[in-house]
Amino acid sequence: MVRTRVAVAVLALIATSAFAATPAQASGEPVPTGGPCAYTPTPDDPAVRPVPLPRDPRHTPSRGTVTVTLVTNLGLIPLTLDRAQAPCTVQSFLHLTRHGFYHRTVCHRLTTYPTLKVLQCGDPSGTGEGGPGYRYKDELPTNLPPAPTDPTGARKVYARGVLAMANAGPDTNGSQFFLVFADSALRPNYTIFGSVRPLGLHTLDRIAAGGVAPTPEDPAPVDGAPALRTSIILAV
């Protein structure tokens, strides 16, 4: 699955007792936030829409749930975010939501393979390449059942209604996420941080029923832009 520009200024005091820059600052390397989530700037992959780094408190909330609703042109998609399951991910998602990062964005990818049925959103550029200008660690599931379609046991069931983060490799979470509209088989390499509520599943089913938009190269695709253009008008 796929997926604040921070300028580091080193100030030197010309005096007998100057403050020395840390090695990371001196070399221009990205400096992560100081809390347990360690949100890390990605200057080589800047934010496609301006947004600051999330707060990273020492005591990151890790209990309870929060509701966020994606208001789309095709219906509401209410989500329940689970802090206990993925506290850093929920914290980041709420941060992006509160800063309007997801407003007026499109869900750029619909996948309808027999073993992978998801809608992917969260990139304001609409290309599948954009993010918030930072990354953070995985909070991977450990108790998913094995996928019956994979005799090796490597792939697990990401069940209908799962809300998970897309990524480009280990610890590269950013802003892109996917919504599972039918049980799917994936390696457990994607952070699950909540679920889609029943009304949202109804909206997802409508989007999935429209299929993937055909192209001249592929008149019957199973992976690509949704045929029913799906826009997140706002996330609240």
CSV table of C-alpha atoms in Angstrom, one decimal, residues 4-110:
chain,number,residue,atom,x,y,z
A,4,THR,CA,6.2,21.0,7.5
A,5,ARG,CA,9.0,21.6,6.0
A,6,VAL,CA,11.1,22.4,9.0
A,7,ALA,CA,14.1,24.7,8.6
A,8,VAL,CA,16.7,24.1,11.3
A,9,ALA,CA,18.5,27.2,12.2
A,10,VAL,CA,21.7,26.9,14.2
A,11,LEU,CA,22.3,30.0,16.3
A,12,ALA,CA,25.8,30.6,17.7
A,13,LEU,CA,26.5,33.1,20.4
A,14,ILE,CA,29.9,34.7,19.8
A,15,ALA,CA,30.9,34.8,23.4
A,16,THR,CA,33.0,32.9,25.9
A,17,SER,CA,30.1,30.7,26.8
A,18,ALA,CA,28.3,29.9,23.6
A,19,PHE,CA,25.6,27.2,23.2
A,20,ALA,CA,26.7,24.3,21.0
A,21,ALA,CA,24.4,22.8,18.4
A,22,THR,CA,23.4,19.2,18.7
A,23,PRO,CA,25.0,16.9,16.1
A,24,ALA,CA,21.6,16.5,14.4
A,25,GLN,CA,21.1,20.3,14.2
A,26,ALA,CA,24.7,20.9,13.0
A,27,SER,CA,24.4,18.4,10.2
A,28,GLY,CA,20.9,19.6,9.1
A,29,GLU,CA,19.4,16.2,9.8
A,30,PRO,CA,15.6,16.1,10.7
A,31,VAL,CA,15.0,16.5,14.4
A,32,PRO,CA,12.1,14.4,15.8
A,33,THR,CA,9.7,15.7,18.4
A,34,GLY,CA,10.8,14.8,21.9
A,35,GLY,CA,7.9,12.6,23.1
A,36,PRO,CA,7.2,8.9,22.7
A,37,CYS,CA,5.8,9.3,19.1
A,38,ALA,CA,8.9,11.0,17.7
A,39,TYR,CA,7.2,12.7,14.8
A,40,THR,CA,10.1,13.3,12.4
A,41,PRO,CA,10.2,15.9,9.6
A,42,THR,CA,10.8,14.7,6.1
A,43,PRO,CA,12.4,17.6,4.3
A,44,ASP,CA,13.0,15.4,1.2
A,45,ASP,CA,9.2,14.8,1.1
A,46,PRO,CA,7.7,18.1,2.1
A,47,ALA,CA,4.1,18.6,3.1
A,48,VAL,CA,1.7,19.0,0.2
A,49,ARG,CA,-0.4,21.3,2.4
A,50,PRO,CA,1.1,23.4,5.2
A,51,VAL,CA,0.7,21.8,8.6
A,52,PRO,CA,2.9,21.9,11.7
A,53,LEU,CA,4.2,18.9,13.5
A,54,PRO,CA,1.8,17.3,16.0
A,55,ARG,CA,2.3,17.9,19.7
A,56,ASP,CA,4.1,14.9,21.3
A,57,PRO,CA,3.3,14.9,25.0
A,58,ARG,CA,5.1,12.5,27.3
A,59,HIS,CA,1.8,11.0,28.3
A,60,THR,CA,0.2,10.4,25.0
A,61,PRO,CA,-3.5,9.6,25.4
A,62,SER,CA,-3.8,5.9,25.2
A,63,ARG,CA,-7.3,5.2,26.4
A,64,GLY,CA,-10.8,5.6,25.0
A,65,THR,CA,-12.1,6.3,21.5
A,66,VAL,CA,-12.8,9.4,19.4
A,67,THR,CA,-15.2,9.9,16.6
A,68,VAL,CA,-14.3,11.6,13.3
A,69,THR,CA,-16.6,12.0,10.4
A,70,LEU,CA,-15.5,12.2,6.8
A,71,VAL,CA,-18.1,14.3,5.0
A,72,THR,CA,-17.9,13.2,1.3
A,73,ASN,CA,-19.8,14.0,-1.8
A,74,LEU,CA,-21.2,10.5,-1.8
A,75,GLY,CA,-22.3,10.3,1.9
A,76,LEU,CA,-21.0,10.4,5.4
A,77,ILE,CA,-18.2,8.1,6.6
A,78,PRO,CA,-18.1,8.2,10.4
A,79,LEU,CA,-15.0,6.7,12.0
A,80,THR,CA,-14.2,5.5,15.5
A,81,LEU,CA,-10.5,6.0,16.4
A,82,ASP,CA,-9.1,3.7,19.1
A,83,ARG,CA,-6.4,5.4,21.2
A,84,ALA,CA,-5.5,2.2,23.0
A,85,GLN,CA,-4.8,0.5,19.7
A,86,ALA,CA,-2.6,3.1,18.2
A,87,PRO,CA,-2.1,6.3,20.4
A,88,CYS,CA,0.5,8.0,18.2
A,89,THR,CA,-1.5,7.4,15.0
A,90,VAL,CA,-4.8,8.7,16.5
A,91,GLN,CA,-3.0,11.7,17.8
A,92,SER,CA,-1.6,12.5,14.4
A,93,PHE,CA,-4.9,11.8,12.6
A,94,LEU,CA,-6.7,14.2,14.9
A,95,HIS,CA,-4.0,16.8,14.5
A,96,LEU,CA,-4.4,16.7,10.7
A,97,THR,CA,-8.1,16.7,11.0
A,98,ARG,CA,-8.1,19.8,13.2
A,99,HIS,CA,-5.8,21.6,10.8
A,100,GLY,CA,-8.0,21.0,7.8
A,101,PHE,CA,-5.5,18.8,6.1
A,102,TYR,CA,-8.1,16.4,4.7
A,103,HIS,CA,-10.6,19.1,3.6
A,104,ARG,CA,-11.3,19.2,-0.1
A,105,THR,CA,-9.3,16.1,-0.9
A,106,VAL,CA,-10.0,13.1,-3.1
A,107,CYS,CA,-9.8,9.4,-2.3
A,108,HIS,CA,-7.3,8.6,-5.0
A,109,ARG,CA,-7.3,4.8,-5.0
A,110,LEU,CA,-9.9,2.0,-5.0
